[in-house]
Amino acid sequence: MNEYILTGAVILGVLGAGFGLLMVYGVSEVVYFGIAVTAVAIFGALAYSWWQTKVDKTVETLKVDVLMKIRRDYAETKEFITQAGELTDVAPILRDLELLKEELKKLNLFEVEDQNTEAFKAYTLTRIEKENRKTDQKLRSLEALAAGEYKPRLDEYINNLRGALSKLQAGGYRIQGQIGEFGEVAGLISKSLREMLDKKKKLFEKSVAIIDLCITEAEEICTACTKLGDVASIDDCIPEARANRLEPDKAVRLLVESRRKLTGMLKGTFEEQRTQLVSSLEEVLKLVQGEQVGAEWRAAIEGLLAKALSADDPGQMKELQGLEAQYKSKTFSLISELHGRINKLEEETGKYYDEKVWTPDLEIEGLVKSVSPRDELKSFTAKATEALAHLTQQLEKDAVFLKVIQSYAKVEPLIVKKLEDKGELKAAEFDVKYPDKFLALYSLKHQETTFTDGTLAMKKAPSKEASSLKERLLKKRKVQ
Amino acid sequence: MEEQPTRWSIIASGEGANRIAFLYYAKFKNPAIGDRVLLLNTTMADMKPEKTFEYTLSKDPNLVETFEKIKREKICIFGKSPSGAGNNWKVGENEAWKDFDSIRRYITNLKIGGRDVIFGICTLGGGTGNGSLPFIIHEMKYGRSIIAGGENSYLAMSIMPYEFEAPQRFFNAICGITRLLKYGEEGKQNADMLLLVDNNEIEKRLEKRDEKTEAKEERYYRINQEIIKAIRMMIAPGGRKSKATIDVSDYYQLPSNIGTYHFTPCLSMGNDPEIIGMETAMETAVSRPMAPIDPKTATMAYVIVVAPSKYVEDGTFSQEGLEQTTQDWAIKSLAGKRGGLLRYASLVSSEDTETLDVMVLLGGFSLGKIIGMSLQKYYDFKESLRVEEGEVELLDASDPMIRVKIGIHDLEVIEKRMKAYIALTEERIRHAQKGELDIKKKMTEWGFGTK
């Protein structure tokens, strides 16, 4: 309608302009004007026709797009509802869906070929979009129906899975973290059918992953048991569990059974090794309490002990063996470090090798060399603890003596003065720590003194008579 | 209200004292002192880095910045003499007297409060410090200028010359000691406390090095470092961290009452607290006093112990333990058999140290050795002076421009005062060494046991 009004207005306008030109310029100018208007009209009509055709073509394309969308939406909804059928009865809903399809077919709004029909072409875009909205609404409501049926079944499914995983955990498998993750996904809110289906898929994948973990764990335990006896009867449970990994109930049953048998086989050995390891760690811990050893080493040994004490399942055999290796490695490193420190200290203290002043521990070298992490646990511990006992004791002694040496220069003048004053000095009366060490050191440096029974004193000078006799005897010997 | 720590100011006069004060100020930031340091000299020539501070600055180039700051703000060149005081204490004193206004202005800038401690430092062999410091202290205590008055305390540390130095320097030393002890027309007490330190004694304490290869500047530098340790230990106690409430006035009030107030520091630093006990540390300190003295003539002892806080907290060292130890030690080590006349002990718990550091300030000891080593040279010099009309002219052999006259009477007064002080000191020592009272008799006198 608007097009006609517009055309009419244009015609009147052109005529009016022509008349105006006629009045002003005369006929000749009007002729030129007339030719120009005619040309514009012709080209204008051509352009309009082309544009109109194009618009018509776009509308057709859109109509077909909507038709395809109806088809897709239908197929999708059918797919989801069919999937829901794994857990619940969706036959009635599928029937309704089929009815909807028939209705659409009747309207030539379903098959691909319908786009070529006259009926379809006769539809306006608006009409087709309206049908699309109606269809969409119906599909949504069918989905919602299916979701309503599906939810309780899904909850039951999740609980079953949870139960299966709990059985695995109760059976001794270490899957605490994974069960937590499972729980997080299970706790996610899902309202629509699509969300519920996605949740089910994820939970299934998680449970399969957990089962795979348990299979791996069972295989490791089986390997540990191989040295101890015939595992053939248990061995085939594991491959069977692997073959049925997608069937949680079956796989869980097999895995729980195999673990029970395997850990039963391992129990005695595990207990024995654990006891031995704990005892070894406790022995070493007693020896590293001294200040000289250092808090980090103590903490490291305590950490290993705590882990060993908390290992209470024969299924943790591999971990226990790992702990044993760590214990040996740490203890060996500790021995090496202490030995190194002693060697360094003794570069200084070794200058004062004297029975009363300072002595090295000559056994240390041999003891340290005898320790080897390749030895079996009991033998390793015996040698290591003996070495550690000597090392820690000597380290303490050396560190103390080094302090004495470092303070000696300050203290020596005092010793000299006290000796001059009293002729002797008792260790008990000397206000320093390790007074006997200081006095023994002084005596070592000053040969004119002796340190005996805790007292430093000047050596008695020989009497005149004794010196004279000695001289005569020496002369006599020369003559002879 | 939070107790404020005692504020200290350092006034160092003369080249040698300037070196010590600068080194202390540059290396140790002490909140008790802050920026209150003043270096005095009579000639700018002495203040040039290449002359006075070259070696110190070469040891630690980081100190250059501090030196530039000190040079701008903390150095007072006083007097009109173009060549300084030379080796004449009288010139130093005269220059300080003539140009006291300049000195006073700088002292005012120290913003000394009413109860501060002024710690003066001078060497005794030269002219500037030895001459001016006694005068300055006297003016600050008894004068009428704006800087006089208040209840400030005046401690003076003076450093004896080396034994190889010329006789004039020992002449200066004896005059300087006397004037630091007594000054003015009335011969009033000058410094509240005089600390005597001898370079020769300090050098004995140092770790032995090859004398042929060690430069003398390095030796002097190490000696100054030892002196600074004593200054640090003096300033350490009395603050918030001290276990006992020893305050600076505790240092000098009673000695002033007794009439003998000369001391010398004895240090024992860097002791391993796990090895060395307090008594041993004290004995070690006293075995190496910083002046030539016989410790058994000392009648007073101030014991300052700085211990790592963990050993104080765990009870290894305690104020009570220190006082008991000090008593036992004093009975064995000080004059007499009852532990001398005066004793204080203070334990400082410190988180900044891992070692046990002890300073014993021995006081009231016989000055026999100190005067004895100086007396020959004192008379060698004095008797070489030409007396004309009751005056002697003191010349500086290195600079004939420097000359000053001093009355024979003034010298006689100096000697008289020194002798009187010595006599009092010896008398106090004898008193401490006296046998015990007849207690029964005394008790009766006091009214006990009468029938």
mmCIF file of N, CA, C and O in Angstrom, chain B residues 230-277:
data_model
loop_
_atom_site.group_PDB
_atom_site.id
_atom_site.type_symbol
_atom_site.label_atom_id
_atom_site.label_comp_id
_atom_site.label_asym_id
_atom_site.label_seq_id
_atom_site.Cartn_x
_atom_site.Cartn_y
_atom_site.Cartn_z
ATOM 1 N N ALA B 230 85.325 0.597 74.929
ATOM 2 C CA ALA B 230 85.061 1.052 76.296
ATOM 3 C C ALA B 230 83.952 2.110 76.296
ATOM 4 O O ALA B 230 83.078 2.103 77.169
ATOM 5 N N ILE B 231 83.986 2.999 75.321
ATOM 6 C CA ILE B 231 82.950 4.043 75.257
ATOM 7 C C ILE B 231 81.585 3.396 75.047
ATOM 8 O O ILE B 231 80.594 3.749 75.691
ATOM 9 N N ARG B 232 81.544 2.424 74.174
ATOM 10 C CA ARG B 232 80.260 1.736 73.925
ATOM 11 C C ARG B 232 79.727 1.067 75.186
ATOM 12 O O ARG B 232 78.540 1.098 75.483
ATOM 13 N N MET B 233 80.611 0.436 75.897
ATOM 14 C CA MET B 233 80.166 -0.270 77.107
ATOM 15 C C MET B 233 79.697 0.723 78.171
ATOM 16 O O MET B 233 78.820 0.421 78.969
ATOM 17 N N MET B 234 80.305 1.917 78.191
ATOM 18 C CA MET B 234 79.876 2.935 79.157
ATOM 19 C C MET B 234 78.449 3.342 78.868
ATOM 20 O O MET B 234 77.648 3.526 79.782
ATOM 21 N N ILE B 235 78.144 3.500 77.606
ATOM 22 C CA ILE B 235 76.844 4.041 77.239
ATOM 23 C C ILE B 235 75.767 2.950 77.258
ATOM 24 O O ILE B 235 74.591 3.234 77.383
ATOM 25 N N ALA B 236 76.164 1.685 77.215
ATOM 26 C CA ALA B 236 75.177 0.593 77.135
ATOM 27 C C ALA B 236 74.218 0.501 78.314
ATOM 28 O O ALA B 236 73.028 0.402 78.128
ATOM 29 N N PRO B 237 74.695 0.511 79.550
ATOM 30 C CA PRO B 237 73.758 0.285 80.639
ATOM 31 C C PRO B 237 72.997 1.556 81.013
ATOM 32 O O PRO B 237 73.241 2.624 80.498
ATOM 33 N N GLY B 238 72.100 1.431 81.876
ATOM 34 C CA GLY B 238 71.355 2.580 82.341
ATOM 35 C C GLY B 238 70.132 2.852 81.493
ATOM 36 O O GLY B 238 69.257 3.616 81.868
ATOM 37 N N GLY B 239 70.032 2.186 80.334
ATOM 38 C CA GLY B 239 68.857 2.370 79.482
ATOM 39 C C GLY B 239 67.760 1.410 79.885
ATOM 40 O O GLY B 239 67.825 0.745 80.907
ATOM 41 N N ARG B 240 66.778 1.274 78.993
ATOM 42 C CA ARG B 240 65.613 0.464 79.340
ATOM 43 C C ARG B 240 65.944 -1.002 79.526
ATOM 44 O O ARG B 240 65.265 -1.721 80.217
ATOM 45 N N LYS B 241 66.997 -1.477 78.829
ATOM 46 C CA LYS B 241 67.270 -2.906 78.852
ATOM 47 C C LYS B 241 68.083 -3.341 80.068
ATOM 48 O O LYS B 241 68.309 -4.519 80.267
ATOM 49 N N SER B 242 68.554 -2.400 80.846
ATOM 50 C CA SER B 242 69.405 -2.773 81.963
ATOM 51 C C SER B 242 68.597 -3.467 83.043
ATOM 52 O O SER B 242 67.449 -3.111 83.319
ATOM 53 N N LYS B 243 69.197 -4.470 83.632
ATOM 54 C CA LYS B 243 68.517 -5.202 84.690
ATOM 55 C C LYS B 243 68.558 -4.425 86.005
ATOM 56 O O LYS B 243 67.745 -4.615 86.872
ATOM 57 N N ALA B 244 69.581 -3.607 86.188
ATOM 58 C CA ALA B 244 69.647 -2.795 87.405
ATOM 59 C C ALA B 244 69.499 -1.346 86.998
ATOM 60 O O ALA B 244 69.726 -0.981 85.861
ATOM 61 N N THR B 245 69.065 -0.515 87.957
ATOM 62 C CA THR B 245 68.783 0.863 87.585
ATOM 63 C C THR B 245 70.003 1.748 87.743
ATOM 64 O O THR B 245 69.919 2.840 88.278
ATOM 65 N N ILE B 246 71.171 1.246 87.321
ATOM 66 C CA ILE B 246 72.361 2.095 87.412
ATOM 67 C C ILE B 246 72.196 3.256 86.454
ATOM 68 O O ILE B 246 71.822 3.101 85.302
ATOM 69 N N ASP B 247 72.427 4.378 86.918
ATOM 70 C CA ASP B 247 72.309 5.584 86.100
ATOM 71 C C ASP B 247 73.655 6.288 86.182
ATOM 72 O O ASP B 247 74.470 5.996 87.050
ATOM 73 N N VAL B 248 73.869 7.231 85.270
ATOM 74 C CA VAL B 248 75.190 7.844 85.215
ATOM 75 C C VAL B 248 75.546 8.501 86.539
ATOM 76 O O VAL B 248 76.700 8.458 86.970
ATOM 77 N N SER B 249 74.563 9.085 87.182
ATOM 78 C CA SER B 249 74.871 9.745 88.458
ATOM 79 C C SER B 249 75.373 8.735 89.471
ATOM 80 O O SER B 249 76.158 9.065 90.366
ATOM 81 N N ASP B 250 74.983 7.464 89.309
ATOM 82 C CA ASP B 250 75.513 6.423 90.198
ATOM 83 C C ASP B 250 77.010 6.246 89.982
ATOM 84 O O ASP B 250 77.726 5.819 90.875
ATOM 85 N N TYR B 251 77.452 6.560 88.773
ATOM 86 C CA TYR B 251 78.871 6.407 88.483
ATOM 87 C C TYR B 251 79.704 7.376 89.302
ATOM 88 O O TYR B 251 80.778 7.032 89.784
ATOM 89 N N TYR B 252 79.235 8.616 89.408
ATOM 90 C CA TYR B 252 80.165 9.631 89.904
ATOM 91 C C TYR B 252 79.803 10.280 91.236
ATOM 92 O O TYR B 252 80.645 10.883 91.881
ATOM 93 N N GLN B 253 78.549 10.181 91.644
ATOM 94 C CA GLN B 253 78.186 10.947 92.846
ATOM 95 C C GLN B 253 78.941 10.492 94.094
ATOM 96 O O GLN B 253 79.522 11.309 94.816
ATOM 97 N N LEU B 254 78.913 9.192 94.335
ATOM 98 C CA LEU B 254 79.616 8.726 95.531
ATOM 99 C C LEU B 254 81.134 8.898 95.425
ATOM 100 O O LEU B 254 81.772 9.311 96.394
ATOM 101 N N PRO B 255 81.731 8.578 94.282
ATOM 102 C CA PRO B 255 83.178 8.845 94.198
ATOM 103 C C PRO B 255 83.485 10.316 94.483
ATOM 104 O O PRO B 255 84.476 10.635 95.141
ATOM 105 N N SER B 256 82.644 11.210 93.988
ATOM 106 C CA SER B 256 82.860 12.636 94.262
ATOM 107 C C SER B 256 82.813 12.884 95.767
ATOM 108 O O SER B 256 83.603 13.656 96.307
ATOM 109 N N ASN B 257 81.876 12.200 96.429
ATOM 110 C CA ASN B 257 81.792 12.355 97.888
ATOM 111 C C ASN B 257 83.026 11.800 98.572
ATOM 112 O O ASN B 257 83.513 12.357 99.553
ATOM 113 N N ILE B 258 83.503 10.686 98.043
ATOM 114 C CA ILE B 258 84.706 10.087 98.637
ATOM 115 C C ILE B 258 85.911 10.990 98.358
ATOM 116 O O ILE B 258 86.849 11.058 99.142
ATOM 117 N N GLY B 259 85.875 11.658 97.228
ATOM 118 C CA GLY B 259 86.956 12.586 96.883
ATOM 119 C C GLY B 259 87.930 12.029 95.865
ATOM 120 O O GLY B 259 88.834 12.722 95.418
ATOM 121 N N THR B 260 87.760 10.766 95.488
ATOM 122 C CA THR B 260 88.625 10.192 94.444
ATOM 123 C C THR B 260 87.714 9.698 93.329
ATOM 124 O O THR B 260 86.823 8.897 93.578
ATOM 125 N N TYR B 261 87.938 10.210 92.168
ATOM 126 C CA TYR B 261 86.994 9.926 91.092
ATOM 127 C C TYR B 261 87.709 9.645 89.774
ATOM 128 O O TYR B 261 87.202 9.983 88.695
ATOM 129 N N HIS B 262 88.851 9.023 89.863
ATOM 130 C CA HIS B 262 89.533 8.603 88.635
ATOM 131 C C HIS B 262 89.330 7.107 88.461
ATOM 132 O O HIS B 262 89.299 6.355 89.438
ATOM 133 N N PHE B 263 89.183 6.710 87.203
ATOM 134 C CA PHE B 263 88.891 5.319 86.878
ATOM 135 C C PHE B 263 89.694 4.917 85.646
ATOM 136 O O PHE B 263 90.224 5.771 84.910
ATOM 137 N N THR B 264 89.721 3.620 85.422
ATOM 138 C CA THR B 264 90.214 3.128 84.145
ATOM 139 C C THR B 264 89.358 1.959 83.708
ATOM 140 O O THR B 264 88.902 1.174 84.549
ATOM 141 N N PRO B 265 89.075 1.839 82.400
ATOM 142 C CA PRO B 265 88.258 0.708 81.946
ATOM 143 C C PRO B 265 89.099 -0.557 81.805
ATOM 144 O O PRO B 265 90.269 -0.494 81.403
ATOM 145 N N CYS B 266 88.465 -1.658 82.117
ATOM 146 C CA CYS B 266 89.088 -2.976 81.908
ATOM 147 C C CYS B 266 88.063 -3.813 81.143
ATOM 148 O O CYS B 266 86.944 -3.979 81.617
ATOM 149 N N LEU B 267 88.445 -4.274 79.967
ATOM 150 C CA LEU B 267 87.459 -4.946 79.111
ATOM 151 C C LEU B 267 87.783 -6.416 78.901
ATOM 152 O O LEU B 267 88.946 -6.798 78.776
ATOM 153 N N SER B 268 86.713 -7.175 78.818
ATOM 154 C CA SER B 268 86.849 -8.552 78.340
ATOM 155 C C SER B 268 85.644 -8.798 77.425
ATOM 156 O O SER B 268 84.512 -8.929 77.871
ATOM 157 N N MET B 269 85.931 -8.794 76.120
ATOM 158 C CA MET B 269 84.835 -8.844 75.146
ATOM 159 C C MET B 269 84.885 -10.132 74.345
ATOM 160 O O MET B 269 85.937 -10.761 74.228
ATOM 161 N N GLY B 270 83.752 -10.474 73.754
ATOM 162 C CA GLY B 270 83.705 -11.623 72.840
ATOM 163 C C GLY B 270 83.841 -12.962 73.527
ATOM 164 O O GLY B 270 84.279 -13.933 72.923
ATOM 165 N N ASN B 271 83.440 -13.056 74.802
ATOM 166 C CA ASN B 271 83.538 -14.347 75.498
ATOM 167 C C ASN B 271 82.392 -15.268 75.098
ATOM 168 O O ASN B 271 81.262 -14.824 74.948
ATOM 169 N N ASP B 272 82.700 -16.522 74.994
ATOM 170 C CA ASP B 272 81.661 -17.510 74.686
ATOM 171 C C ASP B 272 80.852 -17.740 75.967
ATOM 172 O O ASP B 272 81.386 -18.233 76.959
ATOM 173 N N PRO B 273 79.567 -17.387 75.995
ATOM 174 C CA PRO B 273 78.794 -17.512 77.233
ATOM 175 C C PRO B 273 78.621 -18.961 77.677
ATOM 176 O O PRO B 273 78.264 -19.217 78.824
ATOM 177 N N GLU B 274 78.893 -19.901 76.784
ATOM 178 C CA GLU B 274 78.769 -21.299 77.186
ATOM 179 C C GLU B 274 80.046 -21.826 77.815
ATOM 180 O O GLU B 274 80.071 -22.941 78.320
ATOM 181 N N ILE B 275 81.087 -21.024 77.739
ATOM 182 C CA ILE B 275 82.361 -21.484 78.275
ATOM 183 C C ILE B 275 82.804 -20.604 79.460
ATOM 184 O O ILE B 275 83.217 -21.101 80.498
ATOM 185 N N ILE B 276 82.733 -19.315 79.253
ATOM 186 C CA ILE B 276 83.312 -18.391 80.237
ATOM 187 C C ILE B 276 82.232 -17.908 81.200
ATOM 188 O O ILE B 276 81.192 -17.409 80.764
ATOM 189 N N GLY B 277 82.510 -18.064 82.491
ATOM 190 C CA GLY B 277 81.571 -17.576 83.487
ATOM 191 C C GLY B 277 81.815 -16.096 83.776
ATOM 192 O O GLY B 277 82.822 -15.534 83.348
#
